[in-house]
XYZ file of C-alpha atoms in Angstrom:
723
model
C 55.481 -5.777 -7.134
C 53.064 -5.123 -4.519
C 50.078 -4.413 -7.112
C 50.473 -7.914 -8.400
C 50.396 -9.820 -5.249
C 46.510 -9.952 -5.076
C 46.514 -11.825 -8.339
C 48.689 -14.723 -7.022
C 45.303 -16.008 -5.759
C 44.110 -16.449 -9.236
C 47.266 -17.683 -11.290
C 47.355 -21.237 -10.171
C 43.740 -21.862 -10.306
C 42.748 -24.317 -13.242
C 39.343 -25.090 -14.410
C 38.168 -28.751 -14.011
C 34.661 -28.166 -14.638
C 33.798 -29.356 -18.377
C 30.280 -27.807 -17.972
C 31.627 -24.375 -17.617
C 33.485 -24.347 -20.823
C 30.586 -26.031 -22.571
C 27.921 -23.784 -21.140
C 26.936 -21.968 -24.477
C 24.687 -23.986 -26.932
C 26.183 -22.207 -29.896
C 28.767 -23.431 -31.056
C 28.623 -27.052 -29.579
C 32.420 -27.320 -29.777
C 34.166 -30.476 -28.328
C 36.019 -30.524 -25.243
C 38.894 -33.146 -25.099
C 40.991 -34.099 -22.183
C 44.746 -34.384 -23.134
C 47.228 -34.965 -20.194
C 44.454 -34.044 -17.920
C 43.889 -30.763 -19.409
C 40.787 -29.380 -21.002
C 41.193 -28.394 -24.618
C 38.533 -26.975 -26.730
C 38.770 -28.091 -30.499
C 36.599 -26.379 -33.177
C 33.510 -28.094 -34.297
C 33.714 -29.173 -37.970
C 30.041 -28.080 -38.563
C 30.851 -24.259 -37.695
C 33.787 -24.465 -40.128
C 31.323 -25.584 -42.994
C 28.847 -22.810 -41.967
C 31.649 -20.508 -42.288
C 32.472 -21.579 -45.893
C 28.991 -21.246 -46.803
C 29.065 -17.664 -45.723
C 32.178 -16.966 -47.880
C 30.623 -17.916 -51.138
C 27.389 -15.920 -50.242
C 27.237 -12.996 -52.942
C 26.722 -9.572 -51.694
C 26.941 -6.016 -52.843
C 29.427 -4.051 -50.722
C 27.600 -0.718 -51.467
C 24.082 -2.144 -50.385
C 25.204 -0.776 -46.951
C 26.058 2.582 -48.586
C 22.555 2.907 -49.950
C 20.933 1.711 -46.737
C 22.796 3.706 -44.125
C 23.726 6.646 -46.503
C 27.508 6.029 -45.758
C 30.126 7.959 -47.732
C 32.658 5.892 -49.610
C 35.327 5.960 -46.795
C 32.667 4.850 -44.252
C 31.357 2.282 -46.386
C 34.686 0.858 -47.333
C 35.451 0.758 -43.499
C 32.371 -1.006 -42.676
C 32.484 -3.853 -45.442
C 36.427 -4.238 -44.864
C 37.402 -7.842 -45.563
C 40.836 -7.938 -44.209
C 42.107 -9.063 -40.872
C 42.385 -6.451 -38.504
C 41.510 -2.780 -39.014
C 41.733 0.496 -37.298
C 39.253 3.346 -38.509
C 40.910 6.522 -37.766
C 38.532 9.264 -37.822
C 38.056 12.901 -36.763
C 35.406 14.471 -34.810
C 31.925 14.495 -36.321
C 33.093 12.070 -39.107
C 30.759 9.220 -38.273
C 32.555 6.943 -36.103
C 29.465 5.653 -34.480
C 27.559 5.422 -37.914
C 30.538 3.284 -39.169
C 30.602 0.926 -36.297
C 27.095 0.281 -36.545
C 27.156 -0.455 -40.303
C 30.196 -2.739 -39.515
C 27.981 -4.827 -37.146
C 25.240 -4.732 -39.550
C 27.564 -6.055 -42.204
C 29.024 -8.759 -40.162
C 25.606 -10.025 -39.131
C 24.101 -9.983 -42.505
C 26.825 -11.521 -44.339
C 29.806 -12.865 -42.419
C 28.770 -14.377 -39.094
C 25.717 -14.575 -36.438
C 24.937 -11.787 -34.026
C 25.903 -13.541 -30.806
C 29.536 -13.869 -32.236
C 30.093 -10.141 -32.401
C 31.281 -8.431 -29.288
C 31.360 -4.584 -29.208
C 33.244 -2.772 -26.441
C 32.698 0.810 -25.625
C 33.564 3.144 -22.741
C 30.060 3.940 -21.688
C 26.800 2.099 -21.135
C 24.913 4.864 -22.964
C 26.972 4.319 -26.248
C 26.684 0.477 -25.997
C 23.069 0.526 -25.700
C 22.670 3.200 -28.628
C 24.883 0.884 -31.064
C 22.698 -2.186 -30.153
C 19.322 -0.450 -30.564
C 20.264 1.008 -34.012
C 21.594 -2.323 -35.389
C 18.179 -3.847 -34.273
C 16.168 -1.191 -35.814
C 17.844 -2.140 -39.005
C 18.203 -6.002 -38.690
C 15.273 -7.020 -36.525
C 15.522 -10.561 -35.042
C 18.877 -11.132 -36.752
C 20.421 -8.793 -34.313
C 18.642 -9.910 -31.196
C 21.797 -11.731 -29.568
C 24.121 -8.893 -30.321
C 25.984 -7.655 -27.218
C 27.692 -4.205 -26.565
C 29.374 -3.712 -23.416
C 31.895 -1.617 -21.505
C 35.242 -3.271 -20.971
C 34.339 -4.069 -17.252
C 30.836 -5.041 -17.769
C 32.147 -7.674 -20.388
C 34.830 -9.066 -18.193
C 32.514 -9.275 -15.472
C 30.042 -11.176 -17.423
C 32.769 -13.638 -18.251
C 33.666 -13.937 -14.712
C 30.053 -14.632 -13.539
C 29.726 -17.146 -16.521
C 32.605 -19.114 -15.497
C 34.017 -18.062 -12.031
C 36.115 -21.004 -11.685
C 38.014 -20.149 -14.746
C 38.934 -16.883 -13.547
C 39.410 -17.906 -9.666
C 36.715 -15.440 -8.718
C 33.925 -17.618 -7.378
C 31.961 -15.768 -4.450
C 33.537 -12.494 -5.046
C 31.933 -9.173 -4.614
C 32.498 -6.017 -6.756
C 33.438 -2.618 -4.768
C 33.152 0.702 -5.999
C 35.566 3.596 -5.405
C 33.786 4.720 -2.213
C 34.314 1.181 -0.754
C 38.167 1.549 -1.849
C 38.373 4.817 -0.289
C 36.951 3.310 3.088
C 39.451 0.543 3.021
C 42.417 2.859 2.233
C 41.106 5.225 4.993
C 41.161 2.261 7.605
C 44.755 1.065 6.177
C 46.153 4.622 6.306
C 44.695 5.217 9.871
C 46.569 2.081 11.138
C 50.024 3.504 9.932
C 52.338 4.842 12.489
C 52.721 7.655 10.155
C 49.042 8.450 9.696
C 49.614 12.080 10.957
C 52.455 12.835 8.259
C 51.054 14.975 5.760
C 53.435 13.465 3.031
C 51.336 10.241 3.354
C 48.665 10.662 0.481
C 45.162 10.937 1.403
C 42.866 8.098 0.937
C 41.670 9.400 -2.578
C 45.282 10.025 -3.494
C 46.277 6.541 -2.458
C 43.330 5.177 -4.437
C 44.535 7.214 -7.536
C 48.228 6.056 -6.914
C 47.430 2.447 -6.742
C 44.806 2.594 -9.760
C 47.363 4.392 -12.208
C 49.933 1.896 -11.532
C 47.588 -0.886 -12.277
C 46.334 0.452 -15.533
C 49.544 1.616 -17.071
C 51.493 -1.539 -15.667
C 54.293 0.233 -13.763
C 55.457 -0.292 -10.215
C 54.115 1.368 -6.949
C 57.363 3.476 -6.825
C 56.898 4.847 -10.356
C 53.175 5.515 -9.916
C 54.037 7.580 -6.729
C 56.684 9.473 -8.641
C 54.075 10.272 -11.398
C 50.790 10.991 -9.249
C 52.464 12.343 -5.819
C 56.332 12.850 -6.411
C 56.384 14.977 -2.969
C 55.524 11.624 -1.240
C 58.177 9.380 -2.674
C 60.340 9.637 0.423
C 57.664 7.731 2.361
C 57.562 4.828 -0.228
C 58.044 2.067 2.342
C 55.115 3.345 4.460
C 52.985 3.757 1.519
C 53.771 0.197 0.390
C 52.630 -1.285 3.797
C 49.236 0.918 3.583
C 48.890 -0.672 -0.130
C 49.766 -4.066 1.099
C 47.131 -3.553 3.838
C 44.388 -2.850 1.395
C 45.176 -5.772 -0.833
C 45.120 -8.227 2.041
C 41.709 -6.860 3.080
C 40.490 -7.427 -0.439
C 41.728 -11.167 -0.518
C 40.351 -11.673 2.963
C 36.987 -10.351 2.162
C 36.893 -11.527 -1.549
C 36.502 -8.239 -3.078
C 37.065 -7.259 -6.595
C 37.747 -3.607 -7.107
C 37.300 -1.806 -10.556
C 40.697 -2.716 -11.843
C 40.830 -6.268 -10.649
C 38.015 -6.984 -13.033
C 40.142 -6.377 -16.068
C 43.289 -7.571 -14.541
C 42.098 -11.259 -13.587
C 40.451 -11.860 -16.753
C 43.637 -10.479 -18.696
C 45.801 -12.564 -16.635
C 44.064 -15.822 -17.414
C 43.701 -14.931 -21.006
C 47.552 -14.706 -21.052
C 48.219 -17.641 -18.865
C 45.697 -20.210 -20.253
C 45.286 -20.960 -23.935
C 42.241 -23.112 -23.122
C 40.451 -20.316 -21.899
C 41.293 -18.101 -24.955
C 39.896 -21.078 -27.132
C 36.780 -20.887 -25.051
C 36.412 -17.203 -26.093
C 37.159 -17.811 -29.658
C 34.479 -20.583 -29.782
C 31.937 -17.869 -28.712
C 33.074 -14.743 -30.746
C 34.618 -14.102 -34.218
C 34.706 -10.424 -34.075
C 35.568 -7.959 -31.683
C 34.594 -4.181 -32.372
C 36.337 -1.368 -29.997
C 34.939 2.216 -29.891
C 37.045 5.026 -28.882
C 40.257 3.112 -29.168
C 42.286 6.010 -28.497
C 41.149 5.900 -24.782
C 42.550 2.334 -24.179
C 45.331 1.950 -21.548
C 47.884 -0.678 -21.061
C 45.732 -2.782 -18.774
C 43.001 -2.911 -21.210
C 45.635 -3.830 -23.907
C 46.622 -6.541 -21.927
C 43.230 -7.962 -22.075
C 42.880 -7.462 -25.912
C 46.344 -8.498 -27.141
C 45.916 -12.355 -26.490
C 42.775 -11.975 -28.582
C 44.615 -10.882 -31.756
C 45.170 -14.149 -32.911
C 41.783 -15.546 -32.113
C 39.350 -12.930 -33.292
C 39.059 -10.082 -35.811
C 39.585 -6.638 -34.464
C 37.525 -3.670 -35.950
C 38.907 -0.491 -33.992
C 37.509 3.033 -34.248
C 39.266 6.120 -32.592
C 40.780 9.483 -32.982
C 44.031 10.442 -31.656
C 42.952 13.956 -31.519
C 40.305 13.064 -28.907
C 42.602 10.979 -26.517
C 41.834 12.946 -23.169
C 42.069 10.184 -20.418
C 45.978 10.316 -19.880
C 45.376 10.683 -16.218
C 43.642 7.559 -15.986
C 46.374 5.692 -17.969
C 45.032 6.099 -21.548
C 47.852 5.464 -23.875
C 47.851 8.033 -26.528
C 50.252 6.111 -28.687
C 48.039 3.141 -29.022
C 46.717 4.413 -32.338
C 50.268 5.425 -33.722
C 51.434 1.974 -32.802
C 48.497 -0.003 -34.073
C 50.217 -1.615 -37.024
C 53.037 -2.758 -34.830
C 50.992 -4.133 -32.238
C 48.530 -6.050 -34.332
C 50.118 -7.962 -37.068
C 48.295 -8.167 -40.581
C 46.256 -5.022 -39.932
C 45.287 -2.009 -41.909
C 44.557 1.639 -41.085
C 41.626 3.570 -42.852
C 40.766 7.218 -42.445
C 37.525 9.079 -42.317
C 37.911 12.871 -43.044
C 34.574 14.286 -43.842
C 32.874 16.043 -40.999
C 29.041 16.096 -40.925
C 28.597 17.886 -37.509
C 30.093 21.330 -37.835
C 30.374 24.228 -40.294
C 33.693 25.011 -41.783
C 34.375 28.072 -39.627
C 34.141 25.776 -36.532
C 36.371 23.364 -38.173
C 38.824 25.986 -39.280
C 39.414 27.050 -35.792
C 39.742 23.557 -34.416
C 42.189 22.685 -37.140
C 44.264 25.678 -36.248
C 44.306 24.470 -32.672
C 45.555 20.954 -33.616
C 48.202 22.572 -36.084
C 49.805 24.426 -33.354
C 50.858 21.103 -31.687
C 54.262 19.465 -31.936
C 52.547 16.314 -32.627
C 51.789 15.232 -36.275
C 48.090 14.678 -36.212
C 47.898 14.955 -39.897
C 44.379 15.831 -39.511
C 42.495 18.628 -41.245
C 38.724 18.255 -40.923
C 36.455 19.298 -43.988
C 32.832 20.213 -43.296
C 30.359 18.381 -45.646
C 27.753 21.240 -44.402
C 29.758 24.090 -45.997
C 29.893 27.551 -44.555
C 28.508 29.032 -41.351
C 29.196 31.868 -38.966
C 32.608 32.698 -37.324
C 32.943 31.499 -33.800
C 33.384 34.252 -31.242
C 35.594 34.946 -28.224
C 33.588 36.879 -25.591
C 35.932 38.262 -22.933
C 34.760 39.342 -19.420
C 36.274 40.928 -16.404
C 35.321 37.877 -14.185
C 33.517 34.829 -14.063
C 30.124 36.255 -12.616
C 30.125 38.968 -15.717
C 30.629 35.940 -17.941
C 27.882 33.769 -16.332
C 25.318 36.851 -16.563
C 26.142 37.360 -20.355
C 25.690 33.567 -21.133
C 22.225 33.730 -19.437
C 21.122 36.677 -21.155
C 22.212 35.261 -24.474
C 20.172 32.322 -23.785
C 17.237 34.324 -23.165
C 17.724 36.079 -26.355
C 17.751 33.144 -28.400
C 14.527 31.752 -26.351
C 12.704 34.917 -27.255
C 13.319 34.354 -30.752
C 11.627 30.986 -30.635
C 14.348 28.604 -29.871
C 14.289 25.621 -27.454
C 16.593 25.546 -24.383
C 17.960 22.122 -25.614
C 19.564 23.736 -28.596
C 22.233 24.950 -26.124
C 25.176 23.165 -24.313
C 27.529 24.805 -21.772
C 31.081 23.011 -21.729
C 33.110 23.336 -18.521
C 36.435 22.045 -17.848
C 35.422 20.918 -14.261
C 32.372 20.874 -12.300
C 33.751 23.457 -10.103
C 34.279 25.868 -13.004
C 30.613 25.769 -13.638
C 29.550 26.961 -10.305
C 28.948 30.603 -11.526
C 26.995 29.874 -14.503
C 25.014 27.206 -12.826
C 23.942 29.916 -9.946
C 22.979 32.291 -12.967
C 20.773 29.659 -14.511
C 19.085 29.184 -11.187
C 18.702 32.717 -10.543
C 17.038 33.271 -13.922
C 14.920 30.105 -13.480
C 16.310 28.522 -16.799
C 15.858 24.797 -16.640
C 18.968 23.064 -16.980
C 20.680 19.534 -16.240
C 24.213 19.036 -15.296
C 26.069 16.089 -16.400
C 29.601 15.257 -15.158
C 29.227 15.307 -11.362
C 28.194 12.568 -9.061
C 26.138 9.924 -10.551
C 22.795 8.370 -9.424
C 24.271 5.372 -7.872
C 27.037 7.300 -6.148
C 24.820 9.542 -4.213
C 24.666 8.905 -0.369
C 20.895 8.224 -0.134
C 21.172 5.556 -2.752
C 24.174 3.957 -1.296
C 22.570 3.735 1.825
C 19.697 1.517 0.677
C 22.047 -0.376 -1.623
C 24.036 -1.385 1.602
C 21.105 -3.465 2.768
C 21.090 -5.204 -0.756
C 24.725 -5.813 -0.622
C 24.341 -7.534 2.654
C 21.448 -9.834 1.344
C 23.655 -10.571 -1.502
C 26.871 -11.334 0.514
C 26.359 -11.559 4.215
C 30.337 -11.340 4.348
C 30.436 -7.855 2.839
C 31.706 -5.939 5.876
C 31.410 -2.636 4.074
C 27.856 -2.876 3.358
C 27.350 -4.061 7.020
C 29.274 -1.063 8.169
C 27.364 1.579 6.186
C 24.042 -0.044 7.134
C 24.428 -0.311 10.811
C 25.699 3.292 10.959
C 22.329 4.284 9.561
C 20.618 3.419 13.031
C 20.670 5.433 16.007
C 22.792 4.260 18.966
C 25.426 2.669 16.653
C 28.778 4.245 15.953
C 32.085 3.059 14.522
C 33.135 1.052 17.548
C 29.642 -0.691 17.936
C 29.555 -1.546 14.460
C 32.996 -2.713 14.052
C 32.571 -5.183 17.094
C 29.327 -6.462 15.767
C 30.828 -7.053 12.245
C 33.649 -8.949 13.912
C 31.172 -11.240 15.315
C 29.223 -11.899 12.093
C 31.505 -11.801 8.849
C 32.709 -15.465 9.239
C 29.254 -16.702 8.768
C 28.130 -17.466 5.089
C 24.502 -17.717 6.184
C 22.429 -14.202 6.546
C 20.173 -15.993 8.886
C 23.076 -16.938 11.365
C 24.212 -13.296 11.237
C 20.848 -12.069 12.264
C 20.588 -14.403 15.145
C 24.036 -13.390 16.510
C 23.055 -9.592 16.096
C 19.759 -9.989 17.666
C 21.584 -10.526 21.136
C 23.728 -7.335 20.644
C 22.109 -4.618 23.047
C 22.563 -1.594 20.524
C 21.507 -3.264 17.119
C 17.763 -2.632 16.754
C 15.516 -5.559 15.965
C 13.894 -3.385 13.054
C 16.943 -3.064 11.115
C 17.436 -6.907 11.110
C 13.901 -7.572 10.191
C 14.166 -5.479 6.931
C 17.131 -7.522 5.973
C 15.232 -10.677 6.787
C 12.188 -9.558 4.651
C 14.466 -8.327 1.827
C 16.131 -11.730 1.618
C 12.735 -13.430 1.198
C 12.046 -11.376 -1.851
C 11.380 -13.244 -5.203
C 12.674 -10.381 -7.332
C 15.265 -7.616 -7.221
C 12.478 -5.021 -7.561
C 10.589 -6.457 -4.633
C 13.683 -6.482 -2.413
C 14.602 -2.939 -3.328
C 11.330 -1.722 -2.519
C 11.319 -3.628 0.916
C 14.591 -1.954 1.763
C 13.434 1.545 0.667
C 10.194 1.285 2.730
C 11.839 -0.153 5.767
C 14.469 2.548 5.802
C 12.206 5.386 4.867
C 12.046 6.966 8.290
C 15.667 6.724 8.961
C 16.629 8.355 5.691
C 13.951 10.969 5.992
C 15.561 12.034 9.384
C 19.155 11.926 7.954
C 18.455 13.967 4.807
C 15.596 16.236 6.024
C 17.551 19.429 5.410
C 19.247 18.053 2.405
C 16.934 18.018 -0.453
C 15.001 15.009 0.857
C 11.859 15.616 -1.443
C 14.204 15.354 -4.390
C 16.140 12.278 -3.166
C 12.852 10.211 -2.755
C 12.065 10.694 -6.246
C 15.381 9.038 -7.334
C 14.240 5.747 -5.675
C 11.339 5.421 -8.359
C 13.873 5.642 -10.980
C 16.167 2.970 -9.527
C 13.256 0.744 -8.749
C 12.430 0.865 -12.290
C 15.899 0.120 -13.403
C 15.950 -2.926 -10.964
C 13.309 -4.741 -13.222
C 15.963 -5.215 -15.979
C 18.142 -7.576 -13.690
C 17.602 -11.208 -12.788
C 19.409 -11.182 -9.395
C 20.482 -8.767 -6.757
C 24.123 -9.373 -7.448
C 23.754 -8.716 -11.094
C 21.865 -5.503 -10.405
C 24.507 -4.221 -7.981
C 27.450 -5.273 -10.209
C 25.707 -3.559 -13.366
C 25.513 -0.117 -11.677
C 28.388 -0.240 -9.534
C 30.528 -1.001 -12.776
C 28.746 1.617 -14.764
C 27.094 4.184 -12.674
C 24.503 6.425 -14.587
C 23.436 9.990 -14.441
C 19.836 10.679 -13.664
C 19.077 11.686 -17.196
C 20.336 8.436 -18.609
C 17.931 6.665 -16.315
C 14.701 8.571 -17.282
C 12.214 6.970 -19.824
C 12.903 7.989 -23.592
C 10.316 10.760 -24.563
C 10.019 12.066 -20.950
C 13.315 14.512 -21.311
C 12.664 18.117 -20.439
C 13.573 20.986 -22.661
C 16.565 22.027 -20.760
C 19.993 23.706 -21.306
C 22.734 20.927 -20.785
C 25.833 21.767 -18.601
C 28.270 19.292 -19.112
C 32.080 18.511 -18.261
C 33.969 18.076 -21.167
C 35.131 14.693 -20.278
C 31.535 13.680 -20.186
C 30.768 15.059 -23.637
C 32.624 12.588 -25.887
C 30.185 11.953 -28.882
C 27.712 14.643 -27.677
C 26.753 17.651 -29.934
C 24.643 20.622 -30.062
C 23.430 23.511 -32.215
C 25.093 26.182 -29.977
C 27.870 25.410 -27.652
C 29.384 27.826 -25.110
C 32.922 26.662 -24.009
C 33.346 28.075 -20.782
C 36.166 30.060 -19.009
C 38.830 29.451 -21.747
C 41.091 31.482 -19.839
C 44.906 31.493 -18.907
C 45.751 28.692 -16.353
C 42.596 26.819 -17.646
C 43.607 25.923 -21.052
C 46.276 24.319 -20.576
C 45.440 24.069 -16.815
C 48.222 25.187 -14.456
C 49.172 21.914 -13.073
C 50.083 20.662 -16.635
C 52.779 23.213 -17.145
C 55.691 20.953 -16.193
C 54.974 18.218 -18.865
C 54.782 18.686 -22.689
C 52.710 15.454 -22.826
C 50.081 16.748 -20.330
C 49.941 20.315 -22.263
C 49.295 18.427 -25.420
C 46.402 16.536 -23.731
C 44.990 19.783 -22.564
C 44.999 20.872 -26.146
C 42.907 17.860 -27.052
C 40.554 18.732 -24.410
C 39.847 22.051 -25.911
C 39.684 20.470 -29.206
C 37.074 18.248 -28.021
C 35.069 21.015 -26.606
C 35.058 22.894 -29.694
C 34.141 20.030 -32.014
C 30.791 19.574 -30.078
C 29.201 22.650 -31.957
C 27.209 22.118 -34.926
C 26.245 25.724 -35.926
C 27.538 28.248 -33.416
C 30.539 28.030 -31.247
C 30.936 30.789 -28.490
C 34.217 30.669 -26.499
C 33.982 32.570 -23.149
C 36.988 33.801 -21.066
C 37.544 36.048 -17.924
C 40.385 37.876 -16.539
C 43.439 40.005 -17.614
C 44.893 39.095 -20.999
C 47.422 41.800 -21.448
C 50.009 40.116 -19.187
C 53.029 38.529 -20.946
C 52.435 35.346 -18.963
C 49.319 34.640 -21.129
C 51.033 35.121 -24.519
C 54.517 33.903 -23.660
C 55.888 30.310 -24.024
C 57.080 27.769 -21.753
C 60.247 25.551 -22.539
C 60.143 21.995 -21.784
C 63.216 20.008 -22.870
C 63.780 21.036 -26.467
C 60.377 22.292 -27.320
C 58.348 25.516 -26.521
C 54.653 25.145 -25.678
C 51.861 27.845 -25.211
C 50.924 29.029 -21.796
C 47.602 30.064 -23.337
C 46.204 28.345 -26.430
C 44.386 31.479 -27.569
C 47.204 33.912 -27.189
C 48.064 34.203 -30.989
C 44.622 33.009 -32.479
C 44.331 34.417 -35.876
C 41.966 37.226 -36.510
C 40.195 35.586 -39.519
C 39.256 32.502 -37.528
C 37.034 34.246 -35.010
C 35.373 37.537 -33.855
C 36.564 39.014 -30.795
C 34.035 40.624 -28.375
C 35.580 42.340 -25.309
C 33.037 43.068 -22.744
C 35.395 44.494 -20.382
C 35.410 47.878 -21.657
C 31.500 47.822 -22.593
C 30.613 46.943 -19.258
C 32.860 48.534 -16.866
C 30.207 51.257 -16.059
C 27.681 48.531 -14.905
C 30.308 46.847 -12.431
C 29.845 49.541 -9.976
C 26.435 48.675 -9.104
C 27.588 45.211 -8.083
C 25.459 43.275 -10.497
C 28.284 40.973 -11.297
C 30.016 40.747 -7.952
C 27.436 39.240 -6.297
C 27.183 35.802 -5.039
C 24.683 33.481 -6.997
C 22.453 30.917 -5.249
C 24.371 27.713 -4.598
C 23.883 25.298 -7.416
C 21.714 22.426 -6.714
C 21.000 19.979 -9.567
C 18.676 16.636 -9.686
C 21.891 14.617 -10.148
C 24.640 16.074 -8.201
C 23.497 15.215 -4.730
C 25.745 14.564 -1.759
C-alpha cells in the first residue's frame, strides 16, 4: 500500500544506544543484553514502592469532599480496577472527573511523572494540569498532559534512534499542500479536472492514514468522482512520499504512525514506556481514530487506561474518528469496566429536554437522557427570519437589549456551523461596533505574516528545509520561483547553514541582507532572541508586503509570539510545539487581559465551552443536516451530534435562529437510506412543548421594503482570522 511505503524507512531500525533507554532517572530500570538485544527489566525497588502504596489507607470519599464530586464522579475518580471508560453526557463533569482521577492517582497510587494525560487540545491539557497543581502543589509538578501528537513528538525527540527519526523536521498542512501542488503539477494529467486539487489530495491521503484503509478506498470515500484516475493519483502520492523521505520531513500523521509502528514492532520500546508510566488518562475518547487506537492498543497490557468520553459528541468522522470506539471498548480492552455520569451541571432542564429529544430521534441507541442538577429554567426559542441578514440584525439588537439591562458582552456565545456561515452576523457586529472574537478560523501560527518569519527560524533550525528556504527567498524582491528553486538545488545538500550562506552570496539575485539576517539569527543564544532578530530584519519587507492588509494589526501578533518563544529551550522545540498545535490569538493572551467580548465560534471549536446565553446560528434546511451528508445515514447522524453539541453549550438560555422558507415539503419529508428513514431537517417535527416559536417573517415584512436587511454588511475582519 502506497501510504505505508514511507514507513519502511523506520521498520528495520533498532536501537543500539543504551543511554537512550536509560535516559530517565526515575525509575532506574535495569537494561540487560540478551542475544544482542536491549531488554528492560523492572527494578525491584519500584515494586516494593508499589506494595507500600497498596497498603496505604485512604478514604475514597475524601476526594468527594474536596472536589465536591457526586457519587458517580467519585466512584469513577477512585476506581481501583484495571481499565475503565467513563461514559458521560454533555455538562456532566468529564473534565472535573479526569482531574480528580489524576489527583487520586498522585495522592494514593503512583507519582505524578508516571501519569500521562492525553487530550485533543493544548488548552484542555494545560487546564487539567493547572487545576491538579492548584490542589496538590509540588506533588503534581511532574504531571504531564499533552495532545496525542505532542506526546508522540516528545518521545521521538527524547529517543530519535528508537523511532528512526533522527534529524527529521515536522511540516504543517501548508507545507504538505506545497509538496502536493508540486507533485500534481509534474503530472502529465495536471490539467485534468478529475485529478483532485492539492487540498483534496492532502485530505484523501490523511484520511486513509487515519482510518487505516487503502488509497483506493480513501479516494472512493473522499472523492469518488476521481476513482478512475487512481493510477495517476497513486503516482502523485508516491511523489509526495519520496519528497518527504528525501528531505527527512514528518507530516502530522507520520508522527503518530512511526511511534505506533515501533510500539507494535518492538517490545523493548514498550518496556521503556512502561518503565516511565503506570497510568494513561485519555480525554474525549469518542474522537479517537484507528491510527490513534494503533498507538493505544499495545499499551493496554502495559499501563492502566482511564478514558472519558461521550458517544453523543462524536463529531469528527470526517477526520477518521471512530464513533464505535466507545461502544466496543469492552471488546478492545480486556478486563475493563464502563461507568456512567448522567447528572448535568451546566444547563437547565428545558435546554436538556430539547437536546434529549434531538438524540431520541436517532436510529442509534445512545441510552442517554440528561437530567439537570439546576432544575427548571426558560424554554428555548426558535427565531425564524426571511434571510441571513435579517437573522444577523435581530441577533445584534438582542445583544444590545441585554447589554442595556446591565449584562456583559461575554455572557453571549454565537455558534456557527462553519466560518462562512457567520459572515452576516460578523458584519452586523462590526457595523454595530460590538466587540467580538471569532474562534474557528485560521490560527495565529497559520497566518501568512507569521509563517514568513517562521521560515527564517526553520532554516536556522534545519538548513536542509527547502520549503523554509523557498518561502524565505520569495519574500525578497527580484526572486521568483525559478530563481529560488535553482538556489535551493545548490544548497540543500549542505548540512551547514554557514556553507549554504557562502554559496548563496555568489548568487546575483540573492540579497546579502537576507543572508545576514539568517547569520545573525543562528548566533542567537535563545529562541526569543533569534525570533526578534528575524522580525527586526524582515520588518520593512513584511511592511511592504502587507501594507494594505491589516499591517498594524499583524505586527501586534509578533509581540505575542515573542512572549511564547520564552517558554521553549530551542528553536526546533518552539517550531514543533506550535506547528503540531497551532493556537488562536485568544489562547495566547495573558490571563486577566481578556476583553469583554461576544464569542463567535464554530461548533467544532466549541467542545467543552459553555456560556450563559447561546445563539445557534442558521439552523435551517440544508444546514442541519448539511446537504452533502444526505447520501449517508452515518453522516446524517454525525450532523445530529453536531447540533446536539451546539445546543448543550447553553447554560441558561438557548436561542436557535434560522432563515428561509420552511413551508416546502423538502424540509419536513424523510429521506430513505437503505432500510432506514432520516430527517431532511432535524427541527421539522419539533414538539411545541419543547420550545417557543417566534416567526419574524410576518412581523418584519413591512421593514424589508426599506432594504434594511438586504444590504451588504462590512467585510468581517478579526484579530485572528488573518490571511
